[in-house]
Coordinates of C-alpha atoms and ligand atoms in Angstrom, one line a residue:
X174 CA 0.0 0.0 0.0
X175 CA 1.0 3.9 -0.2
X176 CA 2.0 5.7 2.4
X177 CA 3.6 9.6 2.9
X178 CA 6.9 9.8 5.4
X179 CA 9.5 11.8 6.0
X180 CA 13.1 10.1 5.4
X181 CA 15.8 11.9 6.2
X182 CA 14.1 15.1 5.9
X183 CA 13.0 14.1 2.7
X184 CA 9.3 13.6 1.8
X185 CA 9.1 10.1 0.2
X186 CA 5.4 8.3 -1.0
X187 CA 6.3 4.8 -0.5
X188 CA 5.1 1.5 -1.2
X189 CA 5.0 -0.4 2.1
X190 CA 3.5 -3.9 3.6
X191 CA -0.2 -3.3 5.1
X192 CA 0.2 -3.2 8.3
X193 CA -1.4 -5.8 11.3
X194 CA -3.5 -4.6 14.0
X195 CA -2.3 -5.9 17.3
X196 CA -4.4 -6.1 21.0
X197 CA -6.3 -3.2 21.2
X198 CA -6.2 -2.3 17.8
X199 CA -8.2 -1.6 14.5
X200 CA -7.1 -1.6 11.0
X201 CA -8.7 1.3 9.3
X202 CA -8.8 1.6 5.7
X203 CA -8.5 5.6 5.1
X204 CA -11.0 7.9 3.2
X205 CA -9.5 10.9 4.1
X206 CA -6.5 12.7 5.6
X207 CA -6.1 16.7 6.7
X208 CA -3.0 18.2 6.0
X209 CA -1.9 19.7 9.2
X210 CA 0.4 22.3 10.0
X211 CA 2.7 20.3 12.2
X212 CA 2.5 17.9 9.3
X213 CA 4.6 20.5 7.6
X214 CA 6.1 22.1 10.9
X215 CA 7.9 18.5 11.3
X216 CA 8.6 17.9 7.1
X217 CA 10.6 21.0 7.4
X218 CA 12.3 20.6 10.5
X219 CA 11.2 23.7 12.2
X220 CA 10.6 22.2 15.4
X221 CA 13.9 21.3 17.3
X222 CA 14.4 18.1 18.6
X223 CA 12.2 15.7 16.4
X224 CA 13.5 13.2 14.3
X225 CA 13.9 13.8 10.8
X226 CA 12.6 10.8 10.0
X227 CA 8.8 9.9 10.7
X228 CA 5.6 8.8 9.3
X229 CA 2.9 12.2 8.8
X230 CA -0.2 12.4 9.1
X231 CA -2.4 12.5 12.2
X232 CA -6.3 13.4 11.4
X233 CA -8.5 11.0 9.5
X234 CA -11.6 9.3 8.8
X235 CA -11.9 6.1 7.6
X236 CA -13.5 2.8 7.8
X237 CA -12.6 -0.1 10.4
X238 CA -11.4 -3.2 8.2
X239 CA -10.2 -5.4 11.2
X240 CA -9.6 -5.5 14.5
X241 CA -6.6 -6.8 16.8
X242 CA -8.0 -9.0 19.4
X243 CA -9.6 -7.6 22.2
X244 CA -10.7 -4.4 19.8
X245 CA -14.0 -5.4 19.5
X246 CA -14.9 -3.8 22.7
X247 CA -14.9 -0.8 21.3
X248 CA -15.6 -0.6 17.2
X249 CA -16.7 -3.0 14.6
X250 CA -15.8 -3.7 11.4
X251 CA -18.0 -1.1 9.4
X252 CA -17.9 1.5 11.7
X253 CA -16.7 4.8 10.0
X254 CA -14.4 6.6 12.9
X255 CA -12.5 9.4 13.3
X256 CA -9.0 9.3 14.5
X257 CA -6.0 10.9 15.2
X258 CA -6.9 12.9 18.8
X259 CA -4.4 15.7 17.2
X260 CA -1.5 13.3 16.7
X261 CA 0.0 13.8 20.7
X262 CA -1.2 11.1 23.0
X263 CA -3.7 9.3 20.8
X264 CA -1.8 6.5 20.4
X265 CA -2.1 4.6 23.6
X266 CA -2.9 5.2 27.1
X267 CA -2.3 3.3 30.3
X268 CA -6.2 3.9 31.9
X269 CA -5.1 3.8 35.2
X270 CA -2.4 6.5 36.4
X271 CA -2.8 9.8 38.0
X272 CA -3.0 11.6 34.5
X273 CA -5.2 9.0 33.1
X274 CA -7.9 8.9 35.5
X275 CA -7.3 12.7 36.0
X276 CA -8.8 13.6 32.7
X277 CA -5.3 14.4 30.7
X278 CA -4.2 11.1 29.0
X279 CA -1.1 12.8 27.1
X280 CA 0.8 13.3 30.4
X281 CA 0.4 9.6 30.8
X282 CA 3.8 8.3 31.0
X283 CA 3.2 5.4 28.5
X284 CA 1.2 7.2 26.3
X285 CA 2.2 7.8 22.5
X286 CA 0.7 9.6 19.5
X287 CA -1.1 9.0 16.5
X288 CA 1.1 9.5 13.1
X289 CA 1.7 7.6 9.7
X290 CA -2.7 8.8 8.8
X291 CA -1.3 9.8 5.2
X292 CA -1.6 6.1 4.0
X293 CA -4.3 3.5 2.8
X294 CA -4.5 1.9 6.0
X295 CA -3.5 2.9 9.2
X296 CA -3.7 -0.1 12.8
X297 CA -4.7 2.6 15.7
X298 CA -5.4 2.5 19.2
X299 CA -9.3 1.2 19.0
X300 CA -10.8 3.0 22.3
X301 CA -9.1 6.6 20.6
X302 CA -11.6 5.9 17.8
X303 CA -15.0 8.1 18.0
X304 CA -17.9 6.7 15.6
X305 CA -19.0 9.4 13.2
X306 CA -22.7 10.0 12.1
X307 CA -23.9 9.6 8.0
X308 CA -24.0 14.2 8.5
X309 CA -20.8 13.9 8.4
X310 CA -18.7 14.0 6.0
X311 CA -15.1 12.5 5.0
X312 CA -13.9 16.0 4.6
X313 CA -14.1 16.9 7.7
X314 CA -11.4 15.0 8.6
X315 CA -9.0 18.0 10.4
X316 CA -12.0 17.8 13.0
X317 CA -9.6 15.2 14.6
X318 CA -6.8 17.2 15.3
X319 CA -7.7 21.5 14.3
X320 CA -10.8 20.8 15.6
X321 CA -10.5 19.0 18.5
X322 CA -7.7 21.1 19.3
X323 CA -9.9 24.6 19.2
X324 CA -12.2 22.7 21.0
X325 CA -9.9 21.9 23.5
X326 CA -9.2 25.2 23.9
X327 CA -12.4 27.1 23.9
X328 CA -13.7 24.6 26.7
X329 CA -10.7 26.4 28.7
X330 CA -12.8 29.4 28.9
X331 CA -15.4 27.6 30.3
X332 CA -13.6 25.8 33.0
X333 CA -11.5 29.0 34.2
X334 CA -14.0 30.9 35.0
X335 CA -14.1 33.0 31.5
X336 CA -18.4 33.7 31.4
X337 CA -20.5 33.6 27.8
X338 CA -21.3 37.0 27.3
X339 CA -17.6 38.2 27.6
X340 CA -15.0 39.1 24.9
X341 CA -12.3 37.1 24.3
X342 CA -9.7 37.4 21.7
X343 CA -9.0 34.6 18.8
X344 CA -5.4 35.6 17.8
X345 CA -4.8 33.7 14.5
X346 CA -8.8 33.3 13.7
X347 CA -8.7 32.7 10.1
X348 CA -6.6 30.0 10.6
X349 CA -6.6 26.2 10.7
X350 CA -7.5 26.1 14.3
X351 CA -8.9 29.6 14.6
X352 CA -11.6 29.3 12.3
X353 CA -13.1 26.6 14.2
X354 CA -12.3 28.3 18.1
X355 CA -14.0 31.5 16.1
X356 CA -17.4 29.1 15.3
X357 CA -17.1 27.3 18.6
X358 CA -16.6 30.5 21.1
X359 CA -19.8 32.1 19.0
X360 CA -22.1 29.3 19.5
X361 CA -20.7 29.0 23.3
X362 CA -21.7 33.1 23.6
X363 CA -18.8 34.2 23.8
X364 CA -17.8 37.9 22.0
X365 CA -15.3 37.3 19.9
X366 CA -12.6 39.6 18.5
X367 CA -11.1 38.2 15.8
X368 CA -7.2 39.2 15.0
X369 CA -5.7 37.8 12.2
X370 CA -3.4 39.5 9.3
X371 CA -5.2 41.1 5.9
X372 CA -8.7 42.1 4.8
X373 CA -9.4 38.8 3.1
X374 CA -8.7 36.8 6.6
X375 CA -10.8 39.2 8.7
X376 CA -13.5 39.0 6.4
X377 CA -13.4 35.3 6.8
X378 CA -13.3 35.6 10.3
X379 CA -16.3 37.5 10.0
X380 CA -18.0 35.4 8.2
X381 CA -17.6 32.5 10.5
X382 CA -19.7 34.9 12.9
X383 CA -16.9 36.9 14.8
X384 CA -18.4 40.0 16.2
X385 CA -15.4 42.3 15.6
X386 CA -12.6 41.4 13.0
X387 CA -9.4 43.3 12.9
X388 CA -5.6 43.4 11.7
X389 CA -3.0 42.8 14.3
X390 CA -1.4 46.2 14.0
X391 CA -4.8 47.1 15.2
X392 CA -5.6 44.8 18.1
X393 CA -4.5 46.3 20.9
X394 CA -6.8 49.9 19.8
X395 CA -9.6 47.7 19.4
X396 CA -9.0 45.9 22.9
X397 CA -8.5 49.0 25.1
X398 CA -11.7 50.3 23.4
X399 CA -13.7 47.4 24.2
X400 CA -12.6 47.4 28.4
X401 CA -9.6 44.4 27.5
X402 CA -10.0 41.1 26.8
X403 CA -11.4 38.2 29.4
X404 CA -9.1 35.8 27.5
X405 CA -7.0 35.6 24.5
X406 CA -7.0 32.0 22.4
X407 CA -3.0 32.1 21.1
X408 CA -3.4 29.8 17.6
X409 CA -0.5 31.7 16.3
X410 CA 2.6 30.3 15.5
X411 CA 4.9 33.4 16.1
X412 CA 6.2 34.7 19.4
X413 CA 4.5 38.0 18.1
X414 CA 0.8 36.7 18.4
X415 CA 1.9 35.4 22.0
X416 CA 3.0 39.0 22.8
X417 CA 0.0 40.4 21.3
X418 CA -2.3 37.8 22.9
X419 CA -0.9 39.0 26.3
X420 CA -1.0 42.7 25.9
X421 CA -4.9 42.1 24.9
X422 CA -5.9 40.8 28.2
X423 CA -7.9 42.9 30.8
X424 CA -6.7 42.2 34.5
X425 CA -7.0 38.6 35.6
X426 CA -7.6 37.5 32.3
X427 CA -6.4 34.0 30.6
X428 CA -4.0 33.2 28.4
X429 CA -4.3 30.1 26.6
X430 CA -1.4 29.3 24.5
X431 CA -1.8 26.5 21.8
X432 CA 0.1 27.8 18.5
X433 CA 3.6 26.6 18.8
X434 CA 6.4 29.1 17.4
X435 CA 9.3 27.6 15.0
X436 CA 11.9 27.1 17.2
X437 CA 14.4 30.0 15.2
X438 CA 11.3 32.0 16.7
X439 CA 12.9 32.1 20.7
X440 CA 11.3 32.8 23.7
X441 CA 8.2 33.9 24.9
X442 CA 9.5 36.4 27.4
X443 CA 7.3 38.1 30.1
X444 CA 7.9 40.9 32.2
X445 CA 7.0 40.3 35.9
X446 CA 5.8 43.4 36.1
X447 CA 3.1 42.4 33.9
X448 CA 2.1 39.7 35.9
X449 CA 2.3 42.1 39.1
X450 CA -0.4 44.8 37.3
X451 CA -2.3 42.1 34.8
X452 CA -2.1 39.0 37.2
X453 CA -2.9 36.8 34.5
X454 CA -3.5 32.9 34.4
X455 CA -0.9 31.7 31.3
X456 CA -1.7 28.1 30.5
X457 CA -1.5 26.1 27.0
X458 CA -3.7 23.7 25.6
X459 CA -2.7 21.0 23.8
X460 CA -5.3 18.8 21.9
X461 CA -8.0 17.0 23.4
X462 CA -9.5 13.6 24.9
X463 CA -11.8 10.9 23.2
X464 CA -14.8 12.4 25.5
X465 CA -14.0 16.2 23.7
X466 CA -13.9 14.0 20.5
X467 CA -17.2 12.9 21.0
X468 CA -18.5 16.2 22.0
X469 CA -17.3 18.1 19.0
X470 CA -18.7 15.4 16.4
X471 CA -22.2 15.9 18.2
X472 CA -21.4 19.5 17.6
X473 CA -20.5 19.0 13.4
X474 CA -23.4 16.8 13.2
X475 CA -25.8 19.2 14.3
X476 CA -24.0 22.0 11.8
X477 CA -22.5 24.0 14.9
X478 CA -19.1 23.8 13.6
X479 CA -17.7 22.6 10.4
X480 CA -14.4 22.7 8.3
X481 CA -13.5 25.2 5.8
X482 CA -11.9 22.9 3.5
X483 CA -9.8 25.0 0.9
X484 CA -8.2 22.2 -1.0
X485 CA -8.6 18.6 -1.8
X486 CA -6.4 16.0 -3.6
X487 CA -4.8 12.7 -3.8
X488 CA -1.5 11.3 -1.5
X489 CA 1.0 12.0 -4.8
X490 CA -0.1 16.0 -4.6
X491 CA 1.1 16.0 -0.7
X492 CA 4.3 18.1 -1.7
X493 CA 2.5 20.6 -4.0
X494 CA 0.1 20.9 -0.8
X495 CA 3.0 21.8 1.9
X496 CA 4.6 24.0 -0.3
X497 CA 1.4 25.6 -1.1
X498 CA 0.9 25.9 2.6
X499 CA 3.9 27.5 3.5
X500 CA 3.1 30.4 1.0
X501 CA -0.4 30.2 2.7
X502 CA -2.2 30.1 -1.2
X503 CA -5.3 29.8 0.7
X504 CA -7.8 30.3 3.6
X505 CA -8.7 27.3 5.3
X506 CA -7.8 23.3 5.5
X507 CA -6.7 21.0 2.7
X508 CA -7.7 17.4 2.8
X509 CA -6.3 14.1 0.8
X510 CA -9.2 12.8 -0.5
X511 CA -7.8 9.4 -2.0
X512 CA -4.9 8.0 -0.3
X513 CA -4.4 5.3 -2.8
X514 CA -2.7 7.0 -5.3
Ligands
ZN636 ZN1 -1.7 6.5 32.2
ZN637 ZN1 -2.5 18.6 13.9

């Protein structure tokens, strides 16, 4: 079968064996892939310290061909799943240490993540697997991973004490994760200010029912103007938008940080005397667990959120697709729709 990896820095599509599901696991023939940004972040190396070698791809949806023994406790054959969890921690989990039973499976210390999607068929961890409804659709595939992860994060809000009815910023809105958070926030009542770069973005941000839309340069105007922001949702990948993010907030508000800077980008540097006048509460979110899964496919059934899909194509157009979104040719999410040739 054909699968997408990164050899040596080098993206290869392969020919490989089909691989076996063990214990626990399903075989799941792929009907579509999203093409994430880490996906590119680790084909180009940007992030330090990963290998540079390593199967891509981490948000799918496909069918269940098999199953592993013991699998059958959680899918059948025929069910149509989504999978990835957003690549980190999806994988395996132990089920029964502190961070397991504590809600936040990723900080399991035996837990791995979901990547190699960008192939026919793909063996996966069987109880990371959420079973989709007929509304939706193969295409929304980045659900498992953008998704997830804006959902992840706007839930944040929710659980720090951030009330519907206040603003909050989404820095990065137009974006792969942002244009969900932007949906999500709206239909949780939130206010949202979208920030994002260029008249086309806002406008898109608008669109996706943010009350006010504006450039960076103008952000912090449009914050003081509007008392500060309750919290600002970081899904940009520069140290900038973290700067920005913070200097939006009103006192006490959150910071949740979940874009993650190129490494050549440095540090995300605070001055304590911000955190003496703003007192804020700085905390990242990363992803999501199989019960947010299941949550945000109830969501996209019911037409709350769905994907912007920008772009679709087979595995063999995966390089024109990375290079295409490096020069960010487009607004929204691109998504292999046949991973067979
Ligand atoms: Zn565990
Ligand atoms: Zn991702």
């Amino acid at each position: 079968m054909k699968t997408a990896r990164l050899e040596d820095g080098v993206l290869q599509v392969l020919d490989v064996d089909r691989p076996e599901p063990g214990t626990d696991q399903a075989l799941v023939r792929i009907r579509a892939a999203g093409v994430c940004h880490s996906d590119l972040h680790i084909a180009r190396g940007d992030w330090g310290g990963l290998s540079s070698s390593s199967p891509l791809g981490h948000e799918a949806i496909g069918v269940v061909e098999a199953l592993g023994p013991g699998a059958d406790r959680f899918v059948q054959v025929g069910d149509r799943v989504i999978l990835g969890l957003g690549g980190t921690g999806g994988g395996y989990w132990c089920g029964a240490c502190e961070y397991c039973l504590s809600g936040s499976p990723r900080h399991c210390s035996q837990s791995t993540g979901v990547m190699g999607v960008f192939a026919e068929e793909f063996a996966v961890y069987a109880p990371g697997l959420v079973v989709i409804p007929d509304e939706i659709g193969d295409e929304e595939a980045p659900l498992a991973c953008g998704g997830l992860t804006a959902y992840g994060a706007v839930k944040k809000l929710l659980a720090h004490g951030v009330r519907p009815g206040q603003w909050i910023a989404v820095l990065g809105a137009a974006g792969g994760l942002g244009h969900y958070a932007v949906q999500l926030a709206v239909a949780f009542g939130y206010r949202v200010l979208a920030v994002d770069i260029g008249e086309e973005r806002l406008e898109f941000a608008r669109s996706l029912g943010a009350e006010r839309a504006v450039d960076a340069s103008d952000a912090a105007a449009a914050a003081q103007e509007l008392g500060g922001m309750a919290a600002s949702l970081v899904f940009s990948a520069r140290i900038a938008g973290y700067q920005l993010g913070l200097d939006l907030l009103r006192a006490r508000g959150l910071f949740v940080a979940v874009g993650i800077p190129p490494s050549s980008d440095g540090d995300f540097q605070v001055n304590p005397f911000v955190l003496l006048m703003k007192e804020p509460t700085i905390i990242f979110s990363a992803v999501g667990t199989v019960q947010d899964m299941r949550e945000l496919i109830d969501l996209a059934a019911r037409g709350v959120v769905r994907t912007h899909v920008a772009r679709t194509g087979p595995l063999s157009e995966l390089p024109t697709i990375f290079d295409e979104l490096e020069k960010a040719s487009y607004l929204g999410r691109a998504v292999l729709t046949d991973l067979t040739t």
